[in-house]
Tab-separated table of C-alpha atoms in Angstrom:
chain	number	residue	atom	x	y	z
Q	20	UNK	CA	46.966	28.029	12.802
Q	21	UNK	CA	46.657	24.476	13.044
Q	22	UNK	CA	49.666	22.243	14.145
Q	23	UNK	CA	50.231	20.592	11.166
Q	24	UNK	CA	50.351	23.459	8.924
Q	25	UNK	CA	52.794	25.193	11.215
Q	26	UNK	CA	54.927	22.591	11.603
Q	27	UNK	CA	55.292	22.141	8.241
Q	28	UNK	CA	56.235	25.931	7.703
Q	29	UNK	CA	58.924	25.629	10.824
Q	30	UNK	CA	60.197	23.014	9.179
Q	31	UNK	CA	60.771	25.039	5.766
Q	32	UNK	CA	61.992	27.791	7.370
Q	33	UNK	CA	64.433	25.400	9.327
Q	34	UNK	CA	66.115	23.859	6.244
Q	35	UNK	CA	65.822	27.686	4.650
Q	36	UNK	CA	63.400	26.967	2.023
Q	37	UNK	CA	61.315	28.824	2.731
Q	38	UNK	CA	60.303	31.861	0.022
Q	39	UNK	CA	57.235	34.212	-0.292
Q	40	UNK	CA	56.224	32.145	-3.742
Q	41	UNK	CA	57.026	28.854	-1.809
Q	42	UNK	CA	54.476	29.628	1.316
Q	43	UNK	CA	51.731	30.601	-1.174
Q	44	UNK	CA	51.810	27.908	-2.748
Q	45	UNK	CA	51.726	25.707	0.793
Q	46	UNK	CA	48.667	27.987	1.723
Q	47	UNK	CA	47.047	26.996	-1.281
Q	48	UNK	CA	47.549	23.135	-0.670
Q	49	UNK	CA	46.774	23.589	2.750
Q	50	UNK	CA	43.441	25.661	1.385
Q	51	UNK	CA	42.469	22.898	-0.401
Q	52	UNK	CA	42.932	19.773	2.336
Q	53	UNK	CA	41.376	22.147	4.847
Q	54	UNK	CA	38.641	23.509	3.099
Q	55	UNK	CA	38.225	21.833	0.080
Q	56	UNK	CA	37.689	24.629	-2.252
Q	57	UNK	CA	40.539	26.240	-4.000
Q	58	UNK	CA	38.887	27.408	-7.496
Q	59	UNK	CA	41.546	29.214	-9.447
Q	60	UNK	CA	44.826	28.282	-7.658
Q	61	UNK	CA	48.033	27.696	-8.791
Q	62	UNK	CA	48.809	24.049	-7.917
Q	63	UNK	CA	51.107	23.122	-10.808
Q	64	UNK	CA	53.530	20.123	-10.374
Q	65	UNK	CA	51.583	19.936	-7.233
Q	66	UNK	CA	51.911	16.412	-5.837
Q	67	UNK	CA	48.318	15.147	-4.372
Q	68	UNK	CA	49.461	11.161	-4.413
Q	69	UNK	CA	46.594	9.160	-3.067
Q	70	UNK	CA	44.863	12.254	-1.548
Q	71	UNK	CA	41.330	12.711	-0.832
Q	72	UNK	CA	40.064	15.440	-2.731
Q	73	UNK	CA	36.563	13.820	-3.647
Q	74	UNK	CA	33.630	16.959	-3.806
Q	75	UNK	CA	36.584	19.508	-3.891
Q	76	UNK	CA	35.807	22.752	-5.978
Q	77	UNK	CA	38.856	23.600	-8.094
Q	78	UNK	CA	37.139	24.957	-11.320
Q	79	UNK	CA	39.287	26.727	-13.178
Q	80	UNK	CA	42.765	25.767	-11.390
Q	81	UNK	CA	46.266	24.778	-12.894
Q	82	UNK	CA	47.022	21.707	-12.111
Q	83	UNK	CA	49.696	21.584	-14.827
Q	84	UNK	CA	51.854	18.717	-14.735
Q	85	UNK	CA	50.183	17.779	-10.738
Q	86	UNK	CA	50.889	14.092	-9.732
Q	87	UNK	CA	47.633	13.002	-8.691
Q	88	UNK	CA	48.357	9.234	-9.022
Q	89	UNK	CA	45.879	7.560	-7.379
Q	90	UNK	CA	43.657	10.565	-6.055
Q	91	UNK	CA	40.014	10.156	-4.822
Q	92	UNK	CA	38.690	13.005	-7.163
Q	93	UNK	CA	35.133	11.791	-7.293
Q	94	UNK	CA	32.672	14.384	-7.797
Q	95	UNK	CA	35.244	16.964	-7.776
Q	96	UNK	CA	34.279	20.462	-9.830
Q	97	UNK	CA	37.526	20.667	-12.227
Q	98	UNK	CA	35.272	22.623	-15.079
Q	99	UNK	CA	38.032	24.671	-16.726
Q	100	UNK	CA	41.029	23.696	-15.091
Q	101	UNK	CA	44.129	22.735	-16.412
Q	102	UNK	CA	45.316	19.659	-16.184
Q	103	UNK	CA	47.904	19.609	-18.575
Q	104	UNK	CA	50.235	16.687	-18.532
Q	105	UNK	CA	49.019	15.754	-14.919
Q	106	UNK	CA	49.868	12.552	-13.502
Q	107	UNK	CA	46.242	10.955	-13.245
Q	108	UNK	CA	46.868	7.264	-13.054
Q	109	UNK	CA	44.465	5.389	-11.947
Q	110	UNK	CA	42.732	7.869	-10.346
Q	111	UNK	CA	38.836	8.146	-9.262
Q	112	UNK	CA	37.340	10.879	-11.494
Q	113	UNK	CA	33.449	9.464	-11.014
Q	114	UNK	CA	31.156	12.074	-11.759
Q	115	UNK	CA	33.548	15.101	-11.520
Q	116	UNK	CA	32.685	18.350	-13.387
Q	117	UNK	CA	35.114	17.764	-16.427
Q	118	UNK	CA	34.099	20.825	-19.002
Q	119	UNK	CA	36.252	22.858	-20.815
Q	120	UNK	CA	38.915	21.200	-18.956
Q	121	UNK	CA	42.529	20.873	-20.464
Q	122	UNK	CA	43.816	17.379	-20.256
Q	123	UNK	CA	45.931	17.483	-23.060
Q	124	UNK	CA	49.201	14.969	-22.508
Q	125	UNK	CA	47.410	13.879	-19.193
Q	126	UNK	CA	48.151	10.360	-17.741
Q	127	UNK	CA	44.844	9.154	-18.089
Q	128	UNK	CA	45.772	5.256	-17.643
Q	129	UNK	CA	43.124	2.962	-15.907
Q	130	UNK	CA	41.406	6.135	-14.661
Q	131	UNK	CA	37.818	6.240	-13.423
Q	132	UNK	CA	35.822	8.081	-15.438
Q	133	UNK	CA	32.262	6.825	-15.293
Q	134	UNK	CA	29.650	9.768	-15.472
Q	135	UNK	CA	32.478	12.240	-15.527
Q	136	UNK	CA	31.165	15.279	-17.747
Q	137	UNK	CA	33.704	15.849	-20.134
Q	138	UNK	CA	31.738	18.422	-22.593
Q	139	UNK	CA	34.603	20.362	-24.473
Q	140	UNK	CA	37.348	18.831	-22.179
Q	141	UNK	CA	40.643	18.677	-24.611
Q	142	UNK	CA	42.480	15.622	-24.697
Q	143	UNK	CA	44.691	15.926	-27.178
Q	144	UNK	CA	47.663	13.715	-26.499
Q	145	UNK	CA	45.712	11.986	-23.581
Q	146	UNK	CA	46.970	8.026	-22.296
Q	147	UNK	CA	43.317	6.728	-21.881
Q	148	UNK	CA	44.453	3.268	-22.382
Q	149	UNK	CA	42.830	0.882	-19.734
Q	150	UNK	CA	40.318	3.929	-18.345
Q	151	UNK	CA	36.894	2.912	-17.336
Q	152	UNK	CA	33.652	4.302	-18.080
Q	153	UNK	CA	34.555	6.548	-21.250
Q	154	UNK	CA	31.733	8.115	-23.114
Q	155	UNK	CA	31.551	6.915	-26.448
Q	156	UNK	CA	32.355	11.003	-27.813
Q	157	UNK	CA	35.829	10.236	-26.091
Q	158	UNK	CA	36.178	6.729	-27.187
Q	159	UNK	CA	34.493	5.536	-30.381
Q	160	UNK	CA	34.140	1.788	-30.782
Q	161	UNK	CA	37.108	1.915	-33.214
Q	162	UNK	CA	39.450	3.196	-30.902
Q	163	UNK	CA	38.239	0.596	-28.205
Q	164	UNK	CA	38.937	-1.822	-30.882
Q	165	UNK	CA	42.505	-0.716	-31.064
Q	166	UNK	CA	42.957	-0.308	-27.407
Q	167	UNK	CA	41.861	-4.094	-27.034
Q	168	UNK	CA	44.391	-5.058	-29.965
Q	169	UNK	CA	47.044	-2.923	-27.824
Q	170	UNK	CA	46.451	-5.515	-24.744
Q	171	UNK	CA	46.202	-8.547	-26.514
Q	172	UNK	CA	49.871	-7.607	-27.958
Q	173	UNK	CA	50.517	-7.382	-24.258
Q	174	UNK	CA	48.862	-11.074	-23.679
Q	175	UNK	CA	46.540	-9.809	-21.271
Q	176	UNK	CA	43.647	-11.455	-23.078
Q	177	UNK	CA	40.984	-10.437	-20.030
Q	178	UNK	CA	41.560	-6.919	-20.803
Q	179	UNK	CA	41.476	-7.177	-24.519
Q	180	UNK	CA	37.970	-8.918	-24.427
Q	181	UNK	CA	36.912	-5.828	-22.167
Q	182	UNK	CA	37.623	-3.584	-24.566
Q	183	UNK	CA	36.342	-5.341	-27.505
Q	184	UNK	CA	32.894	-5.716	-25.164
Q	185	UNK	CA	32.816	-2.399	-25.118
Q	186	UNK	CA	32.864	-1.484	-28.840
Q	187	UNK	CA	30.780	-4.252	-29.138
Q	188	UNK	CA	28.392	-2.866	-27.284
Q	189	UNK	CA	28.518	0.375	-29.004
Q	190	UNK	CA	28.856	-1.108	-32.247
Q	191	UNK	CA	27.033	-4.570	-32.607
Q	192	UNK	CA	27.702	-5.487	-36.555
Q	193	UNK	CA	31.568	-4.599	-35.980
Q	194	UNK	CA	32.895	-8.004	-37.285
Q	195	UNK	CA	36.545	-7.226	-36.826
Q	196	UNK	CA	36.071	-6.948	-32.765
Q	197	UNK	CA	33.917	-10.050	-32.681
Q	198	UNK	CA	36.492	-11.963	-34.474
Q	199	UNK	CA	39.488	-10.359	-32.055
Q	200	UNK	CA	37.503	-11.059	-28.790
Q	201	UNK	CA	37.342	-15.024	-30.512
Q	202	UNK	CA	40.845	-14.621	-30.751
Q	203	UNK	CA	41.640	-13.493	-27.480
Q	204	UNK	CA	38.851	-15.969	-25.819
Q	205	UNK	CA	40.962	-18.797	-27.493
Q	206	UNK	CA	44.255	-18.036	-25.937
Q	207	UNK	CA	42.175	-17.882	-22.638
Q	208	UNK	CA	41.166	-21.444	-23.380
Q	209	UNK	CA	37.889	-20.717	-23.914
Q	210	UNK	CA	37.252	-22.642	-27.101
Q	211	UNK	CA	33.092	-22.719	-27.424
Q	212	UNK	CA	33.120	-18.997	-27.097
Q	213	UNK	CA	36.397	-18.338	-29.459
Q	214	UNK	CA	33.781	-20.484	-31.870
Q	215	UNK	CA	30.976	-18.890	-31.467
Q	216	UNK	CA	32.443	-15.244	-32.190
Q	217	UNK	CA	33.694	-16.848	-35.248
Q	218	UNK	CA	30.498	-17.788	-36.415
Q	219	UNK	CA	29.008	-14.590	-35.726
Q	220	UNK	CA	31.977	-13.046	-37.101
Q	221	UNK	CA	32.012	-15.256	-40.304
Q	222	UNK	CA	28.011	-14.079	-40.857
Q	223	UNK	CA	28.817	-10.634	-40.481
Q	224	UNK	CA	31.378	-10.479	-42.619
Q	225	UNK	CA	29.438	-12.276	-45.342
Q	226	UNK	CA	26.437	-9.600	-44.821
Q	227	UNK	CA	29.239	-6.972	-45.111
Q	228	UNK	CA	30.542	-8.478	-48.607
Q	229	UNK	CA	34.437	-8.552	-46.915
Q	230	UNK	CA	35.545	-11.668	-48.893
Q	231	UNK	CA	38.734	-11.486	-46.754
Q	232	UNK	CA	36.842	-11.561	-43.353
Q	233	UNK	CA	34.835	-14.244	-44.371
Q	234	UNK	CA	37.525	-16.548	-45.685
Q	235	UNK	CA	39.384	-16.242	-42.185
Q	236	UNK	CA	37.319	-16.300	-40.010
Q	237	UNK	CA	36.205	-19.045	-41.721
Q	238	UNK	CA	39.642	-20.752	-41.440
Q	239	UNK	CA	39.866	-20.163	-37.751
Q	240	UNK	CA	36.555	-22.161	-36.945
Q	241	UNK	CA	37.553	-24.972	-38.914
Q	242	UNK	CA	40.914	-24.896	-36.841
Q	243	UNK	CA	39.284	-24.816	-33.764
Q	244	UNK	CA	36.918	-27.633	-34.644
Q	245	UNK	CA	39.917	-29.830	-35.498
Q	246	UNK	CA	41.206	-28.770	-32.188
Q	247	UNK	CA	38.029	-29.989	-30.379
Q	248	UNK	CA	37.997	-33.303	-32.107
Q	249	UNK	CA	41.448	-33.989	-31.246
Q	250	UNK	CA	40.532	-33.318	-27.985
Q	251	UNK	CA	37.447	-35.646	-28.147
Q	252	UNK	CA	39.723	-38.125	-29.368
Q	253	UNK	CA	42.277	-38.227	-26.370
Q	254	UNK	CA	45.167	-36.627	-28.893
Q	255	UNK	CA	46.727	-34.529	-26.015
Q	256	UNK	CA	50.094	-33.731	-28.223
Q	257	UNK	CA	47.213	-32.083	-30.778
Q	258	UNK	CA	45.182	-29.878	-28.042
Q	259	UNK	CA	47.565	-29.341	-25.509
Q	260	UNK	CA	48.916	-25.977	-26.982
Q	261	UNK	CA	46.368	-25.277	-29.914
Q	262	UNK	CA	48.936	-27.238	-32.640
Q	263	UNK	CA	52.061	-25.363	-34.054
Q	264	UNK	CA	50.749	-24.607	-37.391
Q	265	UNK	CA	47.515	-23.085	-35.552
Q	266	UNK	CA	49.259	-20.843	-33.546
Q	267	UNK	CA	51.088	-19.673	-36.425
Q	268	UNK	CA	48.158	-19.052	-37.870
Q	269	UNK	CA	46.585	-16.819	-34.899
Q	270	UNK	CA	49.765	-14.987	-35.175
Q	271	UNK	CA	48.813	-14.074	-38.854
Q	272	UNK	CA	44.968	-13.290	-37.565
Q	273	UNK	CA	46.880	-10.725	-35.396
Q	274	UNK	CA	48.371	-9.404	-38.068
Q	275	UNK	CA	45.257	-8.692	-40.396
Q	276	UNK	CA	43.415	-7.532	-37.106
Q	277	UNK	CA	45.610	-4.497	-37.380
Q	278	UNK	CA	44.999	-4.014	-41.015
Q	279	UNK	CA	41.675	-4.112	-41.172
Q	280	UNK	CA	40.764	-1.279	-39.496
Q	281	UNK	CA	43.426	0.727	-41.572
């Protein structure tokens, strides 16, 4: 027995914690750090904080409710394991074996899950918000669309262009995210590509026959036009914050953003 794992069971046994369910279950973690396989176990509410478990087998296990905030999982075999309201922040899921797997109610936030397989994983109830790499069967460009809205709330306007890229990308002709990401590139200060969204925007809409796209996104290049004269001009008081009444009216764009898709 290694020092480390027998220290650690001295020191249970010190403090009396020590019960036949309780050193099973330390096995099992020590199984899996030693090993690295551990398909089938029982590591619910098991707490792998910035562990790395990267080419690990665990198909099949419970991982119910496990903290793994953080953990190095890439390439890890989690095919049918359950992973039920697990803590998965941020966490490093490249390429891992994904199927069948439950991840309903996971913490999925600004996790990494470029060329994860996720073939009949369930993620019902899943935070994906801010994860990287989704395949577009998890995340249509819609819901990217909504995610970036969700940021841009939040004023990070970086992120919200990410997202919109993405469903972009996925979805070329979808005029509500190229008018958004104008939005959004406009509060970063960004005024030549805020107007050329627009534009696009404007001539997608009118292809689309949305009347109400059209006449908006019409409205917001002429506002950034008078912006950029004033600015050619020298008027600081005009440019220096977009002008009150524009900003009012991005905070109405905002607004119909939201509707549109519903």
């Amino acid at each position: 027995m290694k020092f480390h794992r027998l220290l650690a069971l001295t020191l249970l046994t010190t403090i009396g914690l020590t019960t036949p369910a309780l050193a099973e279950d330390l096995e099992r973690v020590y199984q899996l750090t030693s090993t690295r396989e551990c398909p089938a176990c029982d590591l619910s509410r098991a707490s792998f904080v910035l562990s790395d478990l990267s080419e690990t087998n665990l198909a099949g296990a419970n991982l119910a409710e496990a903290n793994l905030n953080r953990t190095n999982l890439t390439n890890a075999n989690l095919a049918g394991a359950n992973l039920s309201r697990a803590i998965l922040f941020n966490a490093n899921l490249t390429g891992a074996d994904l199927r069948g797997a439950d991840l309903r109610g996971a913490d999925l936030r600004e996790a990494y899950l470029t060329g994860a397989n996720l073939d009949g994983a369930l993620l019902d109830g899943a935070n994906l918000l801010g994860a990287v790499g989704l395949p577009q069967t998890i995340a249509t460009p819609e819901q990217m669309y909504v995610w970036g809205l969700a940021e841009y709330q939040r004023e990070n306007f970086r992120g919200a262009i990410n997202y919109y890229n993405q469903a972009l990308n996925a979805k070329p002709d979808f005029a509500h995210a190229l008018l958004a990401r104008g939005v959004s590139r406009f509060r970063m200060r960004d005024f030549n590509g805020a107007l050329q969204d627009a534009r696009s925007a404007e001539q997608l809409y009118l292809t689309q026959s949305n009347p109400e796209g059209h006449q908006i996104s019409g409205q917001f290049i002429a506002g950034i036009e008078a912006l950029q004269e004033a600015q050619a001009q020298g008027d600081r008081r005009a440019s220096g914050a977009g002008g009150g009444n524009f900003m009012n009216f991005l905070g109405s764009i905002t607004g119909l953003l939201f509707r549109f898709l519903f």
